Tab-separated table of C-alpha atoms and ligand atoms in Angstrom:
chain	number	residue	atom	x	y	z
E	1	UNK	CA	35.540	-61.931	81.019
E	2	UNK	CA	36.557	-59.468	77.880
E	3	UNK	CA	38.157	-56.518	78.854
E	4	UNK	CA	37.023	-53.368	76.824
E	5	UNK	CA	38.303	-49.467	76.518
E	6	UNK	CA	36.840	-46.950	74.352
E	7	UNK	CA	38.318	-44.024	72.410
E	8	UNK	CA	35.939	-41.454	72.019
E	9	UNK	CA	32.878	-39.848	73.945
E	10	UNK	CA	30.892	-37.288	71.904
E	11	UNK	CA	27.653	-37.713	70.436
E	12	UNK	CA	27.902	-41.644	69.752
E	13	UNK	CA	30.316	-43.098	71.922
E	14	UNK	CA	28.162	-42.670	75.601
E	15	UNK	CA	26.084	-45.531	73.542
E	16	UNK	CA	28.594	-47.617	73.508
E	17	UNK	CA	29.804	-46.779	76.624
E	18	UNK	CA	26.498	-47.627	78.149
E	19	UNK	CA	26.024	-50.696	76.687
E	20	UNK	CA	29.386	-52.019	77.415
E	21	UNK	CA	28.690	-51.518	81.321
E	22	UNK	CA	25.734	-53.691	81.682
E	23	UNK	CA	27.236	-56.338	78.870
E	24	UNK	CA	27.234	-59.720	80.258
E	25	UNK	CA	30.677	-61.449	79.825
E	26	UNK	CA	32.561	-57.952	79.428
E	27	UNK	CA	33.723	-55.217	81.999
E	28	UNK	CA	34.577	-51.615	80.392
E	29	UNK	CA	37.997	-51.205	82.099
E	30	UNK	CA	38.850	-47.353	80.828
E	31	UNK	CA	37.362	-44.547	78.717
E	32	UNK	CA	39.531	-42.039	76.156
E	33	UNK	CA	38.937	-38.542	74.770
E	34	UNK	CA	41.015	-35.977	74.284
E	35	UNK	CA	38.184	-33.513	75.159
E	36	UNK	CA	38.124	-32.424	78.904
E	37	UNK	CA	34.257	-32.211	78.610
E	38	UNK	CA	33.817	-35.104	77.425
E	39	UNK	CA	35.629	-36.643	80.245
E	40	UNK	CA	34.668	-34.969	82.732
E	41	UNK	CA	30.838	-36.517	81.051
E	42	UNK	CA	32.465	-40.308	81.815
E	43	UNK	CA	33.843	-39.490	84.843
E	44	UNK	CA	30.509	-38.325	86.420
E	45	UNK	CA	28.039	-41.444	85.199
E	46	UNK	CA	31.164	-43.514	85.480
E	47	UNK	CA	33.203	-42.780	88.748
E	48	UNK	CA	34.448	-46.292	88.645
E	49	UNK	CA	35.930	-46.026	85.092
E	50	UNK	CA	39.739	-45.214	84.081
E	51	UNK	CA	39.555	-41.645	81.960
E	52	UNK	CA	42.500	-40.836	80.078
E	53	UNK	CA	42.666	-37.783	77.264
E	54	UNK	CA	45.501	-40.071	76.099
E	55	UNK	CA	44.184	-43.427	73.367
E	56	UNK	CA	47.395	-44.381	73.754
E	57	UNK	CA	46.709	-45.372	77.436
E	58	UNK	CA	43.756	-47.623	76.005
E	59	UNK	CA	45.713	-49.268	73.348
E	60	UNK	CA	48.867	-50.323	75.331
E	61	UNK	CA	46.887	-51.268	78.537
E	62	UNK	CA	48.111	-55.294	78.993
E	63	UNK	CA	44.380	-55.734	80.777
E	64	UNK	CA	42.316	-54.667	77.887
E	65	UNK	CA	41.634	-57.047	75.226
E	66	UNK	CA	39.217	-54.976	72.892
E	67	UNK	CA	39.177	-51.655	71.840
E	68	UNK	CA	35.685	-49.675	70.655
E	69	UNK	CA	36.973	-46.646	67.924
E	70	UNK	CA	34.133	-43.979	68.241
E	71	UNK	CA	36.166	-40.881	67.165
E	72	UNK	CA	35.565	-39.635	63.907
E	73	UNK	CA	36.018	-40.804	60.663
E	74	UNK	CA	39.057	-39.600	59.738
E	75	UNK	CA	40.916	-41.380	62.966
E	76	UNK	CA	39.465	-44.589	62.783
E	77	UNK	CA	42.510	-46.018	60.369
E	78	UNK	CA	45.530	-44.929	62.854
E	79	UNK	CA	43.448	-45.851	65.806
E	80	UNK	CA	42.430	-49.534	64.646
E	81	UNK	CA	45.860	-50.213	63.073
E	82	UNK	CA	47.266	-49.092	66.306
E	83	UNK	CA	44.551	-51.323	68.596
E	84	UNK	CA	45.644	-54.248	66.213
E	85	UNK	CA	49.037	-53.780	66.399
E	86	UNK	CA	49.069	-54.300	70.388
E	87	UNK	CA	46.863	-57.595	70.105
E	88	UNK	CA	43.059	-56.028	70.707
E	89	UNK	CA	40.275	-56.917	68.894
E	90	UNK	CA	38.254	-53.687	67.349
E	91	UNK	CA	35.039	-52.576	66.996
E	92	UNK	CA	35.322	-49.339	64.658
E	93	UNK	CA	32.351	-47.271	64.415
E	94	UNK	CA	30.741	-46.879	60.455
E	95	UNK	CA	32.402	-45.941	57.953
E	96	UNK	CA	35.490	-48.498	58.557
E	97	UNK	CA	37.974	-46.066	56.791
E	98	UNK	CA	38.076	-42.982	54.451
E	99	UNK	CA	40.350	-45.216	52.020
E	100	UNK	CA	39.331	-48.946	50.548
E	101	UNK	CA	43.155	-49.387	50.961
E	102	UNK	CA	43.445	-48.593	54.650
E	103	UNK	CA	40.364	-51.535	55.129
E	104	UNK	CA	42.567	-53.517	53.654
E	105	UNK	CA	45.444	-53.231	55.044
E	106	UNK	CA	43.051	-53.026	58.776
E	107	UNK	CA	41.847	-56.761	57.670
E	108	UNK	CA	45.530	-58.110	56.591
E	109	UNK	CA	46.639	-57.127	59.796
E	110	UNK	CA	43.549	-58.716	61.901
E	111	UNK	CA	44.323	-62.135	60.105
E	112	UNK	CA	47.854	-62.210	60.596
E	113	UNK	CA	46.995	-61.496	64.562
E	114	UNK	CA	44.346	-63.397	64.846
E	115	UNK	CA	42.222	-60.807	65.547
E	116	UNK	CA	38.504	-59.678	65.555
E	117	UNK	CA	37.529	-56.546	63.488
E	118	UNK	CA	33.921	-55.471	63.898
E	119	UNK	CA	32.316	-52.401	62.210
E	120	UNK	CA	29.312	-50.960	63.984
E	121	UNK	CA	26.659	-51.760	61.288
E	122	UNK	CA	24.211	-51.363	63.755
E	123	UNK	CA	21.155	-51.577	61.699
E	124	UNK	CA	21.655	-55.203	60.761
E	125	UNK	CA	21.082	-55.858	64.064
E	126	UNK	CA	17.842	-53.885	64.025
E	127	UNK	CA	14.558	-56.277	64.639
E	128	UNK	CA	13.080	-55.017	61.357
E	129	UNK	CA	16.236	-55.133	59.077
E	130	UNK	CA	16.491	-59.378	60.854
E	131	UNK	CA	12.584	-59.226	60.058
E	132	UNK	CA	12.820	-57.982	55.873
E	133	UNK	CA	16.273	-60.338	55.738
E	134	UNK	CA	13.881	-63.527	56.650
E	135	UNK	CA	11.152	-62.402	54.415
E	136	UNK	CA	13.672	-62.232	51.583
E	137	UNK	CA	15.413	-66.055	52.775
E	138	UNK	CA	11.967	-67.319	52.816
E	139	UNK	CA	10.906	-66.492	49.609
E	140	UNK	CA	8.395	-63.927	50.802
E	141	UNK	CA	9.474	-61.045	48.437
E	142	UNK	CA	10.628	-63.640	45.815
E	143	UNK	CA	13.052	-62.075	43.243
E	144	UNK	CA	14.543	-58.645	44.387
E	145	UNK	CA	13.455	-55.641	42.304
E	146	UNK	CA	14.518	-52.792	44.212
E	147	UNK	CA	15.482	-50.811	47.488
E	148	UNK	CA	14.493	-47.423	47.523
E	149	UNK	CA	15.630	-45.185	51.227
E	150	UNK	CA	15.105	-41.802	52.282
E	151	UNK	CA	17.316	-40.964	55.009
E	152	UNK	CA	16.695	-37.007	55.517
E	153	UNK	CA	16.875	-34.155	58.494
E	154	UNK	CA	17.785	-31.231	59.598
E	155	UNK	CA	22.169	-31.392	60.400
E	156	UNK	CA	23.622	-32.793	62.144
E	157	UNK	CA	26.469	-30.942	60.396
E	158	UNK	CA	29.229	-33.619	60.381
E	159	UNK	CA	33.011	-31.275	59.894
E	160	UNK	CA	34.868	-33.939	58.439
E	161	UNK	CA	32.419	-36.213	56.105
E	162	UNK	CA	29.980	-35.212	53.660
E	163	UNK	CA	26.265	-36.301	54.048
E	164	UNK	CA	26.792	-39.291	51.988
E	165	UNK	CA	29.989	-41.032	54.405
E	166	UNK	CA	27.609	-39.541	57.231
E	167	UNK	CA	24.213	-41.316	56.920
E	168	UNK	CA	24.601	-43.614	53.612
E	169	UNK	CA	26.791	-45.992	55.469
E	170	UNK	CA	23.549	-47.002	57.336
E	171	UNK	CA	21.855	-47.568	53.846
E	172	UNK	CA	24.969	-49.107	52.172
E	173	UNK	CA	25.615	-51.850	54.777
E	174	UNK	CA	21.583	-52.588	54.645
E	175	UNK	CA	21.871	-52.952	50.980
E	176	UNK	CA	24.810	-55.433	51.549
E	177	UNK	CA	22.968	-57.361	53.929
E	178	UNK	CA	19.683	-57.886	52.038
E	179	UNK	CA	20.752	-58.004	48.801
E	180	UNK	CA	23.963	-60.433	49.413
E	181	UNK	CA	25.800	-58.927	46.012
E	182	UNK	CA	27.820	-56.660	45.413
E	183	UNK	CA	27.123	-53.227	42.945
E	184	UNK	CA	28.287	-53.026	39.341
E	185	UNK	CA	28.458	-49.109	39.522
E	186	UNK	CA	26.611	-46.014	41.208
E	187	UNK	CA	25.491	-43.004	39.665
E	188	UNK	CA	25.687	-40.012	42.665
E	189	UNK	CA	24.622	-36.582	42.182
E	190	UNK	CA	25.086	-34.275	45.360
E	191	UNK	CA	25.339	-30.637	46.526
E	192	UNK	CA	26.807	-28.465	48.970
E	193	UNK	CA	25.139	-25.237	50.429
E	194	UNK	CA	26.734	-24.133	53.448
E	195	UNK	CA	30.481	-25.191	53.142
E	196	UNK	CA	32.539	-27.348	51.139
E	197	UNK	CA	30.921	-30.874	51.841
E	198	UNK	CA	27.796	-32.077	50.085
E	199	UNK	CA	24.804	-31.892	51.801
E	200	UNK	CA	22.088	-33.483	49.688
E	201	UNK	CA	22.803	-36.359	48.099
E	202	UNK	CA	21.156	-38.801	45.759
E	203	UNK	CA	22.851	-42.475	45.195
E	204	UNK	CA	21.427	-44.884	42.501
E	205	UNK	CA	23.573	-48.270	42.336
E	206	UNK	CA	23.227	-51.281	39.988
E	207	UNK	CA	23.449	-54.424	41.139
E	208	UNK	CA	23.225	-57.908	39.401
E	209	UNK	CA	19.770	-59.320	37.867
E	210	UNK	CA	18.152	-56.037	36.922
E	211	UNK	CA	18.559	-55.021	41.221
E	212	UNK	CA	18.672	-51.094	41.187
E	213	UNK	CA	18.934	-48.967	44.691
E	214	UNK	CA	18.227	-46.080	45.138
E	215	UNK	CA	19.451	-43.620	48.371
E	216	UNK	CA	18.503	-40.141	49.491
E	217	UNK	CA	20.589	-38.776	52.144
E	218	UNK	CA	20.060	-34.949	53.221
E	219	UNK	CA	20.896	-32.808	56.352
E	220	UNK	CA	18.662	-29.803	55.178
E	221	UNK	CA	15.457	-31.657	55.402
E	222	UNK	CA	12.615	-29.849	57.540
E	223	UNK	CA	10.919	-32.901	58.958
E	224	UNK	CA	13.033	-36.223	59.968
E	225	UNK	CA	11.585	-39.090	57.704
E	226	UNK	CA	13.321	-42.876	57.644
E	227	UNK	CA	11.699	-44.859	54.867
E	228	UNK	CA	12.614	-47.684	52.778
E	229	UNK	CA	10.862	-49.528	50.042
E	230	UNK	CA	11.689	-52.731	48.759
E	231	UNK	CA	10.049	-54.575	46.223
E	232	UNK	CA	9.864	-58.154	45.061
E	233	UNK	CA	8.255	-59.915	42.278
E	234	UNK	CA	5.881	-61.469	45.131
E	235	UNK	CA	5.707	-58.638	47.763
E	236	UNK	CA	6.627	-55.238	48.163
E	237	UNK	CA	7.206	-53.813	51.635
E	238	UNK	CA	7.563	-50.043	53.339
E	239	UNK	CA	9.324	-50.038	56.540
E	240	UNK	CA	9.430	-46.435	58.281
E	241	UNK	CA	11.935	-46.537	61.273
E	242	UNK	CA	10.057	-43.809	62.985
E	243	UNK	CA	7.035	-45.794	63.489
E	244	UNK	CA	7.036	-47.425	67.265
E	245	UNK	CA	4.478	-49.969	66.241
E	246	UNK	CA	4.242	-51.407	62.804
E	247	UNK	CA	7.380	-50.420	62.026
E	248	UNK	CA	7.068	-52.841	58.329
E	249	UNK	CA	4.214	-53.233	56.223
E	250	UNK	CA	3.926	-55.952	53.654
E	251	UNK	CA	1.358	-55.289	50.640
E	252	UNK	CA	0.961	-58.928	48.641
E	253	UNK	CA	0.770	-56.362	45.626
E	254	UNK	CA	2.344	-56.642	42.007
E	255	UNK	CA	2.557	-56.861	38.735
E	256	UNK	CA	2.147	-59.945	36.480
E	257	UNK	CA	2.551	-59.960	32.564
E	258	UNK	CA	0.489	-62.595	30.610
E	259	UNK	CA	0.062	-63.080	27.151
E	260	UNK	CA	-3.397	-63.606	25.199
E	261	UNK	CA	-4.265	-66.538	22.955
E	262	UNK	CA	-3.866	-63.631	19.905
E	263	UNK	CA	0.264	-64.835	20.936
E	264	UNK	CA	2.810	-62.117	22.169
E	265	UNK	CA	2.094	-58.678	20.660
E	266	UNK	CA	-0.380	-58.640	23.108
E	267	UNK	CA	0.852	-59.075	26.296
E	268	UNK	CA	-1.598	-58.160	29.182
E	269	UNK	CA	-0.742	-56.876	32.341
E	270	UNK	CA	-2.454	-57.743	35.463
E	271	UNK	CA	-2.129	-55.812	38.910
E	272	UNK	CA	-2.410	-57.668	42.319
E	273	UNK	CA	-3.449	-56.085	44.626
E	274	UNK	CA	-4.384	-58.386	48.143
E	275	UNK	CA	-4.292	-58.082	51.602
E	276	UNK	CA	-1.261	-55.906	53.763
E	277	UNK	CA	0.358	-57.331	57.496
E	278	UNK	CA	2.155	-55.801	59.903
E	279	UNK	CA	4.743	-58.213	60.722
E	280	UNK	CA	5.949	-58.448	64.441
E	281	UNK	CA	9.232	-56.633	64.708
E	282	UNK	CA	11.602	-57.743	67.266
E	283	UNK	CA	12.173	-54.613	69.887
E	284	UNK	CA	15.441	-54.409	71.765
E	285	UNK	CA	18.431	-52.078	71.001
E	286	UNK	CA	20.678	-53.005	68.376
E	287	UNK	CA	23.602	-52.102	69.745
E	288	UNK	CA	23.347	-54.243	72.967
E	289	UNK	CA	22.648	-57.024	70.300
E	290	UNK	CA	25.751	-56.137	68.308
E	291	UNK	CA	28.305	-55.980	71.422
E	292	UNK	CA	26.825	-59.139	72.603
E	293	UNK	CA	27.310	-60.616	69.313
E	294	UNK	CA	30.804	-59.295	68.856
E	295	UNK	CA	31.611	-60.826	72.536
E	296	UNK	CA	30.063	-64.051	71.624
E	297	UNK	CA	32.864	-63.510	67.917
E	298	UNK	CA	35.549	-62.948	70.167
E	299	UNK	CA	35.337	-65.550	72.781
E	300	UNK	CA	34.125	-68.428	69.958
E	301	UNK	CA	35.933	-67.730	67.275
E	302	UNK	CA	33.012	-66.574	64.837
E	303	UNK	CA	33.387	-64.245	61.845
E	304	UNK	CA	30.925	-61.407	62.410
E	305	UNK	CA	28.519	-60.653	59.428
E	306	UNK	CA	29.829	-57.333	59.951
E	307	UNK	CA	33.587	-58.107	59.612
E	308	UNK	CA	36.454	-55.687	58.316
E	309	UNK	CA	35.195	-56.922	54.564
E	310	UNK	CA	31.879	-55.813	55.086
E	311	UNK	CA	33.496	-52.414	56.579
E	312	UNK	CA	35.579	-52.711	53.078
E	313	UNK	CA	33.005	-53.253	51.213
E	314	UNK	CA	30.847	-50.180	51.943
E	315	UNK	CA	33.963	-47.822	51.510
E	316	UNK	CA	34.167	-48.791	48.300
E	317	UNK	CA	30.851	-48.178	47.701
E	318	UNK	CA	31.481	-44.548	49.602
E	319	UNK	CA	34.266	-43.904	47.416
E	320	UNK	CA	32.997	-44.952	44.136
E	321	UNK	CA	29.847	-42.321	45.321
E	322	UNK	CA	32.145	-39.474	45.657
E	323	UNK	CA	34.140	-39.869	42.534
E	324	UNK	CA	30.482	-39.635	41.025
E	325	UNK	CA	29.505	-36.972	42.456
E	326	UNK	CA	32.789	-35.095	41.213
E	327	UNK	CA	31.749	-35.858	38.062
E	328	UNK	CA	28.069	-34.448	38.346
E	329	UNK	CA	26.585	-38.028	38.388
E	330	UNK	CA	28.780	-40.230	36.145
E	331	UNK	CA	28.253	-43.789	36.112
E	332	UNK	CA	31.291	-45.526	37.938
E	333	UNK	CA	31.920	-48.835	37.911
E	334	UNK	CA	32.797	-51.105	40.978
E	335	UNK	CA	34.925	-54.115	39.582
E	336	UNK	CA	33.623	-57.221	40.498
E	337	UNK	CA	36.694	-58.060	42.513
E	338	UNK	CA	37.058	-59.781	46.024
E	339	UNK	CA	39.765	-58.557	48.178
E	340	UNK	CA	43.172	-60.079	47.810
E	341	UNK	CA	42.539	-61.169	51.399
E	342	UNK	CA	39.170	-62.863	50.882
Y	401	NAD	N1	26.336	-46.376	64.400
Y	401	NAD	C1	25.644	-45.270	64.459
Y	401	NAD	O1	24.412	-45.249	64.373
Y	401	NAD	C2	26.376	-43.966	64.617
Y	401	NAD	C3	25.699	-42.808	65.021
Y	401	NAD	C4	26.448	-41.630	65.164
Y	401	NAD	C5	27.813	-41.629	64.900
Y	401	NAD	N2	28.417	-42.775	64.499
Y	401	NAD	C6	29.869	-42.805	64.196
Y	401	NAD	O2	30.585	-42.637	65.412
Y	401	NAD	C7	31.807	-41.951	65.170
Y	401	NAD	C8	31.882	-40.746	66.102
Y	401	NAD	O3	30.822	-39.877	65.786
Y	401	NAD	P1	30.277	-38.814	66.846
Y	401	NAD	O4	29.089	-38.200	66.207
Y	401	NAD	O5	30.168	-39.439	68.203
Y	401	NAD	O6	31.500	-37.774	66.850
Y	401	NAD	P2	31.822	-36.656	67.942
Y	401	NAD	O7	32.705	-35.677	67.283
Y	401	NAD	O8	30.576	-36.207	68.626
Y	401	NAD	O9	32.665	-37.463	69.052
Y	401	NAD	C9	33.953	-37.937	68.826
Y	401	NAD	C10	34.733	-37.872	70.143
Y	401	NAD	O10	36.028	-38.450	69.921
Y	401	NAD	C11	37.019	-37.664	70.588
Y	401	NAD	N3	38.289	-37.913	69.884
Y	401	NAD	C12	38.578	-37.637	68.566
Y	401	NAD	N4	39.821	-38.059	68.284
Y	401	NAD	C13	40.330	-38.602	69.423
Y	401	NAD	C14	41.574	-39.227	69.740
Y	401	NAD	N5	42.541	-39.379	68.821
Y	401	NAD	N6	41.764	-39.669	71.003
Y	401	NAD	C15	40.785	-39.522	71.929
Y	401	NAD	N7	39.583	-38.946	71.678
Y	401	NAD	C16	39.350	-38.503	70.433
Y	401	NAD	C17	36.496	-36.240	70.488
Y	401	NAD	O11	37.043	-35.417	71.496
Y	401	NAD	C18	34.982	-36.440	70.643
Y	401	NAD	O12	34.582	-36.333	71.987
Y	401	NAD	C19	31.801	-41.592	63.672
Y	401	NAD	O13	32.530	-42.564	62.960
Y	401	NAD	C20	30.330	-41.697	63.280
Y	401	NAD	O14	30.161	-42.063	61.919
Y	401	NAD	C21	27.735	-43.934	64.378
């Protein structure tokens, strides 16, 4: 049986909480926020459950043997380093880090431990981002054109992140899962309206074989609206999160270039344009799928797909968006480089 305690019960971390109760194989053992609300929130669904304001009391315990990080951003670093000092296993809420450096030094430190670092990419474990991912291993799409998101509503106002470490993340670790490459640059453009973090943001990154990405984040949107497009030189596909049934469509349309017997100058184009299916999306909550998965890492051993390299990877991504945006939408580059601890 694995042990957990969690740091952190605001808006995110009573999910976590919740599904750690009814895990099988686990037992929550203790709850930390240095908010009395907040714990006085555990304490009263939870009257069995240790509440401390103090992480500290979570991270030395000698019963617990994994530690959830849902505090913000900017704590995740000290927190982990601290969990991973004292022998637990991590799962750290998205984004890993505010500094590539800090993943890495998170994912040195797991590996000389021995240790498990998980980062809560909780869409990949979303029925319809498993559902395009086997559509693109089978050969369904074919070739990989592009990923185009909207990610837009109204707040919520994040104090310590900008819009694009708030809700790109999400679209970032997608990205990495579909298109199994990494970017050659990004090209951000972003504005702020009501303080001094952006608020609207628009990310276009270039990946290998002609790839492109495209990602609108925005917290002053009227209407909530979760689309993605992705098109392949077979298939293209709209998936809108907010639908309860029919969540992905696949349209068997496209594009093919032939050339006439008169030879090359005149190459004609031909549109497809066939049938569109609904493909059946697999239902239950990610996040129960992603504890039980990072359980099932711990106790055999596995390297989850989201490890501290994936976490490292999207930071970079993050950061190389930022330094964009400082520079009103100059391209930046991402080296091709692995980590030094890949
Ligand atoms: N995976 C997802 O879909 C998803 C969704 C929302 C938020 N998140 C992530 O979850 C994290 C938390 O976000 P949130 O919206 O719940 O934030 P929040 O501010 O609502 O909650 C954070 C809680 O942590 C507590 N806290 C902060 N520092 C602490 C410390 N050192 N010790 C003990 N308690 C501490 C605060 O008192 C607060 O109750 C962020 O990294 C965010 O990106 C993920």
């Amino acid at each position: 049986m694995l042990k957990f305690g969690v740091i952190g019960y605001g808006y995110w971390g009573p999910n976590v909480v919740r599904n750690l109760t009814s895990l099988e194989g686990s037992q929550l053992l203790a709850v930390a926020d240095d908010s009395l609300t907040a714990r006085k929130r555990v304490q009263k669904a939870y009257p069995g459950i240790q509440v401390t304001p103090d992480a500290s009391e979570v991270i030395l315990s000698a019963e617990i043997d994994a530690v959830a990080v849902v505090t913000p951003v900017w704590t995740h670093y000290e927190l982990a380093k601290a969990a991973l000092e004292n022998g637990k296993h991590v799962f750290v809420e998205k984004p890993l880090t505010f500094k590539a450096g800090e993943a890495e030094e998170l994912i040195n430190l797991a590996e000389r431990k021995n240790l498990k670092i998980m980062v809560d990419h909780t869409f990949l474990f979303t029925g319809a981002v498993k559902k395009i991912r086997q559509l693109i291993d089978d050969g369904t799409l074919g070739n990989l054109y592009y990923y185009d998101s909207t990610r837009v509503n109204l707040g919520l106002f994040q104090h310590d992140v900008n819009v694009i470490w708030d809700l790109a993340p999400h679209d970032l670790s997608i990205m990495d899962y579909l298109i199994q490459d990494s970017p050659l640059g990004v090209v951000a453009t972003a504005e702020k309206h009501l303080n001094s973090l952006e608020d609207i943001a628009f990310l276009t990154f270039y990946f290998p074989n002609n790839i492109i990405a495209h990602v609108n984040v925005n917290w002053l949107s009227p209407v909530k609206v979760r689309t993605t497009m992705i098109g392949g030189e077979k298939k293209m596909l709209m998936w809108n999160d907010l639908e309860a049934d029919e969540k992905i469509r696949v349209y068997d349309k496209g594009v093919e270039q032939t050339t006439s017997r008169e030879g090359i100058y005149e190459t004609l184009v031909k549109y497809r344009t066939g049938d569109m299916w609904a493909p059946q999306v697999e239902n239950t909550e990610a996040l129960k799928r992603e504890l039980e998965y990072f359980v099932d890492c711990i106790t055999n051993n596995r390297t989850p797909i989201n490890d501290g390299k994936a976490g490292w990877r999207i930071v970079r991504m993050l950061e190389a968006a930022n330094q964009s945006v400082k520079n009103r939408g100059a391209l930046v580059e991402l080296r091709r480089e692995e980590l030094a601890a890949a």
